[in-house]
Amino acid sequence: MYEIKEIKTTPFDDQKPGTSGLRKPVTTFQQPHYLENFIQSIFDSMDGGVKGKALVVGGDGRFYNRRAIQVIIKMAAANGARLLKIGQNGLLSTPAVSHIIRKYRLYGGIILSASHNPGGPNGDFGVKYNIQNGGPAPEKVTAKIYQKSLEIRRYFIAKGPDIDLQAKGAETKILDTVIEIIDPVDDYAQLMEELFDFDSIRDMIRSGFTMVYDALHAVTGIYAREIFVRRLGAPEKSLRNCDPLPDFGGGHPDPNLKYAAALVREMFSDKAPDFGAASDGDGDRNMILGRHFFVTPSDSLAIIAANVSCAPGYRNRLRGVARSMPTSRAVDHVAEDLGIPCFETPTGWKFFGNLLDAGKITICGEESFGTGSDHIREKDGIWAVLFWLNMLADKRIPVARLVKKHWLKYGRNYYTRHDYEEVDSDAAHKVMKGLEDRLESLRNADFHGRKVVTADNFCYQDPVDGSKSCNQGIRIIFGDGSRIIYRLSGTGTKGATIRIYIEGYTSKKELMEQDTQSFLSELIRLSRTLSKIEELTGRKEPSVIT
Ligand code: VG1
Ligand code: CO
């Protein structure tokens, strides 16, 4: 029924994976051979090709997901893969893929997602490749894939009927490849039950604790229904937008103060429940809210690290922590207090992989709403929500109290990120170049008593394999603990996005409940003048503030 075809093709020159896979407008992926070239390049980058190997494939349900899965199945079969596990209806969250690779000892996985970017025919699409440890392909692998994409002249695909993606449990064969349609939630939900105290969370919910969870019409809807409603007993009305849609209902599936506006409004209203949370398109990000209270991702990481023993899966086993360089140093204070190591890595989850594999860290996170642990090799949205529920069930205090108690003990790291999106690419590079050129003169400079102690372009050396990743962002660190950081996004698909991260610190009780933007206003102004951002880009204000 199926026949292997060898198709002649020519390379595209724009298939270099970014911070998190290859992310492009849907229309780019719809060009003839575009997806096929990239998938064949992934296979060609593997030792001995994909022949005889087992992979898992799934995505966040966005437009083009199903089409792409059919292509990948037929290409993997034509290239001689042994087994493909496919999420029912083509759905699998990024953390679920990571877990399935590890649990079934697969060779790797392919995730179809552009994460928090909008979907639909005019939105974005993306392909991420994860390796044997369950984590995103490290730079040496993505470099090889890119190299293959520049050399490609042919790809292989099986011609024949599409596979039924709905028939859960079904096993079919294309040529020598077994195709297994799996339940996208089961394995993952089971792992969560092993890590967290579901009984205690269930008790808390039964005793009147109220929550809302917003899946923003993306993949976590199916996980939320199974875990929060079926297994933990939250009422169905706690779920918002939990049916995955190909265009995410027209929104950005990005759990932050701007794009999860409805949830934020509800959490700050008179009728606010005790707890609110949201995830992004592919389920690896999380936003945590309490009644009238927003928890910054950097604080969330620190608070989880400080209270790790609330969760049965983590009792007495915090080996170390890590955060991406721009993430606030809140978690550093916890690590210092506990006497455990704290690693600082470049932005992107792939940099945590080696530290997790080597057992050097247990918990890690990024300021960009990403939190996770050694349970898998991706950040994990539902996991973070469950961690918070577990902490609250253990302590039985409101979210805001828990956070404020944390600040009183460790001090507060005020933190904000200002994004300038869709900036002209040349102008953005000028901003970065200008800063780079001024680093020397910034060293030891003094701004109204704020003395610069470090001004550099962050260069990371992996403590496990010694590999170096430089040019990871401009850091200006001041003697009073505050920092200004600049970097260009590696996930945007239009123009360039400049991110400015601003952090200030106080251990003074009377300064702990200020408004973040006003507490940081002087540093914010300084961040703009130092970078000449307005002069070079014409932008007066950032497009998103978190
Ligand atoms: C952004 C975030 C980064 C995150 C990456 C992927 O990258 O800043 O922390 O790891 O997205 O997240 P960038 O290069 O645009 O700053 V996701 O949820 O897209 O897998
Ligand atoms: Co994501």
PDB file of N, CA, C and O in Angstrom, residues 140-189:
ATOM      1  N   LYS A 140      25.372  21.538  19.780  1.00  0.00           N
ATOM      2  CA  LYS A 140      26.151  20.750  18.800  1.00  0.00           C
ATOM      3  C   LYS A 140      25.226  19.935  17.892  1.00  0.00           C
ATOM      4  O   LYS A 140      25.533  19.712  16.734  1.00  0.00           O
ATOM      5  N   VAL A 141      24.066  19.547  18.398  1.00  0.00           N
ATOM      6  CA  VAL A 141      23.102  18.813  17.562  1.00  0.00           C
ATOM      7  C   VAL A 141      22.377  19.773  16.609  1.00  0.00           C
ATOM      8  O   VAL A 141      22.247  19.490  15.417  1.00  0.00           O
ATOM      9  N   THR A 142      21.932  20.918  17.129  1.00  0.00           N
ATOM     10  CA  THR A 142      21.211  21.848  16.240  1.00  0.00           C
ATOM     11  C   THR A 142      22.145  22.372  15.145  1.00  0.00           C
ATOM     12  O   THR A 142      21.720  22.597  14.010  1.00  0.00           O
ATOM     13  N   ALA A 143      23.419  22.514  15.469  1.00  0.00           N
ATOM     14  CA  ALA A 143      24.380  22.964  14.454  1.00  0.00           C
ATOM     15  C   ALA A 143      24.490  21.919  13.342  1.00  0.00           C
ATOM     16  O   ALA A 143      24.576  22.255  12.158  1.00  0.00           O
ATOM     17  N   LYS A 144      24.455  20.654  13.733  1.00  0.00           N
ATOM     18  CA  LYS A 144      24.562  19.581  12.750  1.00  0.00           C
ATOM     19  C   LYS A 144      23.303  19.538  11.862  1.00  0.00           C
ATOM     20  O   LYS A 144      23.388  19.360  10.650  1.00  0.00           O
ATOM     21  N   ILE A 145      22.139  19.724  12.494  1.00  0.00           N
ATOM     22  CA  ILE A 145      20.892  19.737  11.719  1.00  0.00           C
ATOM     23  C   ILE A 145      20.937  20.882  10.698  1.00  0.00           C
ATOM     24  O   ILE A 145      20.616  20.706   9.514  1.00  0.00           O
ATOM     25  N   TYR A 146      21.371  22.035  11.173  1.00  0.00           N
ATOM     26  CA  TYR A 146      21.451  23.200  10.281  1.00  0.00           C
ATOM     27  C   TYR A 146      22.400  22.917   9.109  1.00  0.00           C
ATOM     28  O   TYR A 146      22.074  23.185   7.949  1.00  0.00           O
ATOM     29  N   GLN A 147      23.546  22.331   9.432  1.00  0.00           N
ATOM     30  CA  GLN A 147      24.520  21.982   8.397  1.00  0.00           C
ATOM     31  C   GLN A 147      23.878  21.053   7.353  1.00  0.00           C
ATOM     32  O   GLN A 147      23.977  21.283   6.158  1.00  0.00           O
ATOM     33  N   LYS A 148      23.165  20.020   7.852  1.00  0.00           N
ATOM     34  CA  LYS A 148      22.508  19.081   6.932  1.00  0.00           C
ATOM     35  C   LYS A 148      21.481  19.806   6.057  1.00  0.00           C
ATOM     36  O   LYS A 148      21.314  19.498   4.878  1.00  0.00           O
ATOM     37  N   SER A 149      20.788  20.784   6.655  1.00  0.00           N
ATOM     38  CA  SER A 149      19.749  21.495   5.896  1.00  0.00           C
ATOM     39  C   SER A 149      20.356  22.330   4.770  1.00  0.00           C
ATOM     40  O   SER A 149      19.690  22.650   3.790  1.00  0.00           O
ATOM     41  N   LEU A 150      21.631  22.698   4.942  1.00  0.00           N
ATOM     42  CA  LEU A 150      22.298  23.491   3.899  1.00  0.00           C
ATOM     43  C   LEU A 150      22.851  22.611   2.769  1.00  0.00           C
ATOM     44  O   LEU A 150      23.188  23.099   1.698  1.00  0.00           O
ATOM     45  N   GLU A 151      22.960  21.308   3.068  1.00  0.00           N
ATOM     46  CA  GLU A 151      23.550  20.396   2.066  1.00  0.00           C
ATOM     47  C   GLU A 151      22.505  19.533   1.370  1.00  0.00           C
ATOM     48  O   GLU A 151      22.818  18.826   0.418  1.00  0.00           O
ATOM     49  N   ILE A 152      21.271  19.570   1.867  1.00  0.00           N
ATOM     50  CA  ILE A 152      20.273  18.582   1.435  1.00  0.00           C
ATOM     51  C   ILE A 152      19.989  18.651  -0.075  1.00  0.00           C
ATOM     52  O   ILE A 152      19.893  19.738  -0.660  1.00  0.00           O
ATOM     53  N   ARG A 153      19.876  17.471  -0.685  1.00  0.00           N
ATOM     54  CA  ARG A 153      19.538  17.398  -2.109  1.00  0.00           C
ATOM     55  C   ARG A 153      18.340  16.473  -2.367  1.00  0.00           C
ATOM     56  O   ARG A 153      17.793  16.426  -3.440  1.00  0.00           O
ATOM     57  N   ARG A 154      17.960  15.661  -1.348  1.00  0.00           N
ATOM     58  CA  ARG A 154      16.863  14.693  -1.537  1.00  0.00           C
ATOM     59  C   ARG A 154      16.239  14.360  -0.176  1.00  0.00           C
ATOM     60  O   ARG A 154      16.863  14.522   0.860  1.00  0.00           O
ATOM     61  N   TYR A 155      14.984  13.959  -0.186  1.00  0.00           N
ATOM     62  CA  TYR A 155      14.406  13.383   1.025  1.00  0.00           C
ATOM     63  C   TYR A 155      13.556  12.183   0.640  1.00  0.00           C
ATOM     64  O   TYR A 155      13.210  11.989  -0.540  1.00  0.00           O
ATOM     65  N   PHE A 156      13.229  11.358   1.658  1.00  0.00           N
ATOM     66  CA  PHE A 156      12.458  10.141   1.399  1.00  0.00           C
ATOM     67  C   PHE A 156      11.097  10.244   2.063  1.00  0.00           C
ATOM     68  O   PHE A 156      10.986  10.692   3.205  1.00  0.00           O
ATOM     69  N   ILE A 157      10.082   9.824   1.363  1.00  0.00           N
ATOM     70  CA  ILE A 157       8.727   9.864   1.916  1.00  0.00           C
ATOM     71  C   ILE A 157       7.923   8.682   1.364  1.00  0.00           C
ATOM     72  O   ILE A 157       8.106   8.297   0.207  1.00  0.00           O
ATOM     73  N   ALA A 158       7.091   8.107   2.225  1.00  0.00           N
ATOM     74  CA  ALA A 158       6.235   6.997   1.779  1.00  0.00           C
ATOM     75  C   ALA A 158       4.958   7.567   1.186  1.00  0.00           C
ATOM     76  O   ALA A 158       4.318   8.425   1.796  1.00  0.00           O
ATOM     77  N   LYS A 159       4.597   7.139   0.019  1.00  0.00           N
ATOM     78  CA  LYS A 159       3.340   7.580  -0.581  1.00  0.00           C
ATOM     79  C   LYS A 159       2.255   6.567  -0.228  1.00  0.00           C
ATOM     80  O   LYS A 159       2.457   5.364  -0.344  1.00  0.00           O
ATOM     81  N   GLY A 160       1.116   7.066   0.233  1.00  0.00           N
ATOM     82  CA  GLY A 160       0.027   6.173   0.624  1.00  0.00           C
ATOM     83  C   GLY A 160      -0.947   6.929   1.507  1.00  0.00           C
ATOM     84  O   GLY A 160      -0.769   8.131   1.749  1.00  0.00           O
ATOM     85  N   PRO A 161      -1.986   6.232   1.988  1.00  0.00           N
ATOM     86  CA  PRO A 161      -3.027   6.925   2.749  1.00  0.00           C
ATOM     87  C   PRO A 161      -2.534   7.478   4.099  1.00  0.00           C
ATOM     88  O   PRO A 161      -1.574   6.969   4.665  1.00  0.00           O
ATOM     89  N   ASP A 162      -3.228   8.510   4.587  1.00  0.00           N
ATOM     90  CA  ASP A 162      -2.937   9.087   5.904  1.00  0.00           C
ATOM     91  C   ASP A 162      -3.258   8.082   7.006  1.00  0.00           C
ATOM     92  O   ASP A 162      -4.088   7.198   6.840  1.00  0.00           O
ATOM     93  N   ILE A 163      -2.622   8.281   8.148  1.00  0.00           N
ATOM     94  CA  ILE A 163      -2.888   7.460   9.333  1.00  0.00           C
ATOM     95  C   ILE A 163      -4.031   8.100  10.119  1.00  0.00           C
ATOM     96  O   ILE A 163      -4.110   9.329  10.222  1.00  0.00           O
ATOM     97  N   ASP A 164      -4.924   7.262  10.680  1.00  0.00           N
ATOM     98  CA  ASP A 164      -6.001   7.765  11.529  1.00  0.00           C
ATOM     99  C   ASP A 164      -5.409   8.143  12.890  1.00  0.00           C
ATOM    100  O   ASP A 164      -4.951   7.294  13.644  1.00  0.00           O
ATOM    101  N   LEU A 165      -5.421   9.436  13.206  1.00  0.00           N
ATOM    102  CA  LEU A 165      -4.779   9.898  14.441  1.00  0.00           C
ATOM    103  C   LEU A 165      -5.706   9.802  15.653  1.00  0.00           C
ATOM    104  O   LEU A 165      -5.318  10.076  16.773  1.00  0.00           O
ATOM    105  N   GLN A 166      -6.972   9.426  15.373  1.00  0.00           N
ATOM    106  CA  GLN A 166      -7.961   9.433  16.445  1.00  0.00           C
ATOM    107  C   GLN A 166      -8.027   8.117  17.216  1.00  0.00           C
ATOM    108  O   GLN A 166      -8.433   8.085  18.372  1.00  0.00           O
ATOM    109  N   ALA A 167      -7.614   7.054  16.516  1.00  0.00           N
ATOM    110  CA  ALA A 167      -7.837   5.706  17.049  1.00  0.00           C
ATOM    111  C   ALA A 167      -6.847   5.342  18.137  1.00  0.00           C
ATOM    112  O   ALA A 167      -5.849   4.670  17.904  1.00  0.00           O
ATOM    113  N   LYS A 168      -7.114   5.831  19.374  1.00  0.00           N
ATOM    114  CA  LYS A 168      -6.201   5.587  20.496  1.00  0.00           C
ATOM    115  C   LYS A 168      -5.982   4.095  20.720  1.00  0.00           C
ATOM    116  O   LYS A 168      -6.911   3.310  20.672  1.00  0.00           O
ATOM    117  N   GLY A 169      -4.747   3.729  20.992  1.00  0.00           N
ATOM    118  CA  GLY A 169      -4.434   2.325  21.252  1.00  0.00           C
ATOM    119  C   GLY A 169      -4.142   1.551  19.986  1.00  0.00           C
ATOM    120  O   GLY A 169      -3.587   0.456  20.040  1.00  0.00           O
ATOM    121  N   ALA A 170      -4.494   2.129  18.840  1.00  0.00           N
ATOM    122  CA  ALA A 170      -4.315   1.391  17.587  1.00  0.00           C
ATOM    123  C   ALA A 170      -2.840   1.311  17.224  1.00  0.00           C
ATOM    124  O   ALA A 170      -2.060   2.215  17.499  1.00  0.00           O
ATOM    125  N   GLU A 171      -2.468   0.199  16.644  1.00  0.00           N
ATOM    126  CA  GLU A 171      -1.116   0.042  16.124  1.00  0.00           C
ATOM    127  C   GLU A 171      -1.227  -0.318  14.661  1.00  0.00           C
ATOM    128  O   GLU A 171      -1.922  -1.261  14.309  1.00  0.00           O
ATOM    129  N   THR A 172      -0.577   0.470  13.807  1.00  0.00           N
ATOM    130  CA  THR A 172      -0.578   0.134  12.387  1.00  0.00           C
ATOM    131  C   THR A 172       0.855   0.095  11.917  1.00  0.00           C
ATOM    132  O   THR A 172       1.770   0.440  12.674  1.00  0.00           O
ATOM    133  N   LYS A 173       1.029  -0.278  10.694  1.00  0.00           N
ATOM    134  CA  LYS A 173       2.377  -0.330  10.148  1.00  0.00           C
ATOM    135  C   LYS A 173       2.427   0.386   8.814  1.00  0.00           C
ATOM    136  O   LYS A 173       1.505   0.263   7.999  1.00  0.00           O
ATOM    137  N   ILE A 174       3.475   1.171   8.610  1.00  0.00           N
ATOM    138  CA  ILE A 174       3.771   1.670   7.273  1.00  0.00           C
ATOM    139  C   ILE A 174       5.132   1.083   6.947  1.00  0.00           C
ATOM    140  O   ILE A 174       6.101   1.318   7.681  1.00  0.00           O
ATOM    141  N   LEU A 175       5.209   0.306   5.888  1.00  0.00           N
ATOM    142  CA  LEU A 175       6.454  -0.403   5.561  1.00  0.00           C
ATOM    143  C   LEU A 175       6.896  -1.163   6.807  1.00  0.00           C
ATOM    144  O   LEU A 175       6.108  -1.932   7.354  1.00  0.00           O
ATOM    145  N   ASP A 176       8.111  -0.908   7.331  1.00  0.00           N
ATOM    146  CA  ASP A 176       8.549  -1.645   8.528  1.00  0.00           C
ATOM    147  C   ASP A 176       8.355  -0.853   9.817  1.00  0.00           C
ATOM    148  O   ASP A 176       8.853  -1.230  10.873  1.00  0.00           O
ATOM    149  N   THR A 177       7.697   0.274   9.725  1.00  0.00           N
ATOM    150  CA  THR A 177       7.577   1.143  10.898  1.00  0.00           C
ATOM    151  C   THR A 177       6.253   0.923  11.621  1.00  0.00           C
ATOM    152  O   THR A 177       5.186   1.010  11.012  1.00  0.00           O
ATOM    153  N   VAL A 178       6.332   0.662  12.932  1.00  0.00           N
ATOM    154  CA  VAL A 178       5.114   0.519  13.728  1.00  0.00           C
ATOM    155  C   VAL A 178       4.659   1.900  14.185  1.00  0.00           C
ATOM    156  O   VAL A 178       5.452   2.687  14.716  1.00  0.00           O
ATOM    157  N   ILE A 179       3.385   2.194  13.964  1.00  0.00           N
ATOM    158  CA  ILE A 179       2.815   3.481  14.384  1.00  0.00           C
ATOM    159  C   ILE A 179       1.839   3.191  15.514  1.00  0.00           C
ATOM    160  O   ILE A 179       0.870   2.455  15.331  1.00  0.00           O
ATOM    161  N   GLU A 180       2.097   3.805  16.664  1.00  0.00           N
ATOM    162  CA  GLU A 180       1.264   3.556  17.837  1.00  0.00           C
ATOM    163  C   GLU A 180       0.593   4.870  18.235  1.00  0.00           C
ATOM    164  O   GLU A 180       1.284   5.874  18.447  1.00  0.00           O
ATOM    165  N   ILE A 181      -0.746   4.874  18.295  1.00  0.00           N
ATOM    166  CA  ILE A 181      -1.446   6.097  18.717  1.00  0.00           C
ATOM    167  C   ILE A 181      -1.650   6.015  20.235  1.00  0.00           C
ATOM    168  O   ILE A 181      -2.352   5.131  20.720  1.00  0.00           O
ATOM    169  N   ILE A 182      -0.997   6.927  20.974  1.00  0.00           N
ATOM    170  CA  ILE A 182      -1.023   6.823  22.440  1.00  0.00           C
ATOM    171  C   ILE A 182      -1.913   7.879  23.082  1.00  0.00           C
ATOM    172  O   ILE A 182      -2.179   8.924  22.490  1.00  0.00           O
ATOM    173  N   ASP A 183      -2.346   7.593  24.313  1.00  0.00           N
ATOM    174  CA  ASP A 183      -3.072   8.593  25.087  1.00  0.00           C
ATOM    175  C   ASP A 183      -2.073   9.682  25.461  1.00  0.00           C
ATOM    176  O   ASP A 183      -1.033   9.395  26.048  1.00  0.00           O
ATOM    177  N   PRO A 184      -2.368  10.959  25.135  1.00  0.00           N
ATOM    178  CA  PRO A 184      -1.370  11.999  25.355  1.00  0.00           C
ATOM    179  C   PRO A 184      -1.181  12.353  26.843  1.00  0.00           C
ATOM    180  O   PRO A 184      -0.182  12.982  27.195  1.00  0.00           O
ATOM    181  N   VAL A 185      -2.154  11.964  27.682  1.00  0.00           N
ATOM    182  CA  VAL A 185      -2.147  12.442  29.075  1.00  0.00           C
ATOM    183  C   VAL A 185      -1.698  11.378  30.087  1.00  0.00           C
ATOM    184  O   VAL A 185      -1.028  11.692  31.069  1.00  0.00           O
ATOM    185  N   ASP A 186      -2.078  10.120  29.854  1.00  0.00           N
ATOM    186  CA  ASP A 186      -1.884   9.049  30.838  1.00  0.00           C
ATOM    187  C   ASP A 186      -0.515   8.992  31.521  1.00  0.00           C
ATOM    188  O   ASP A 186      -0.416   9.066  32.744  1.00  0.00           O
ATOM    189  N   ASP A 187       0.535   8.815  30.731  1.00  0.00           N
ATOM    190  CA  ASP A 187       1.882   8.652  31.296  1.00  0.00           C
ATOM    191  C   ASP A 187       2.264   9.866  32.125  1.00  0.00           C
ATOM    192  O   ASP A 187       2.837   9.749  33.204  1.00  0.00           O
ATOM    193  N   TYR A 188       1.904  11.028  31.591  1.00  0.00           N
ATOM    194  CA  TYR A 188       2.273  12.272  32.269  1.00  0.00           C
ATOM    195  C   TYR A 188       1.530  12.418  33.598  1.00  0.00           C
ATOM    196  O   TYR A 188       2.129  12.740  34.635  1.00  0.00           O
ATOM    197  N   ALA A 189       0.232  12.153  33.570  1.00  0.00           N
ATOM    198  CA  ALA A 189      -0.569  12.298  34.797  1.00  0.00           C
ATOM    199  C   ALA A 189      -0.067  11.351  35.885  1.00  0.00           C
ATOM    200  O   ALA A 189      -0.015  11.700  37.071  1.00  0.00           O
TER     201      ALA A 189
END
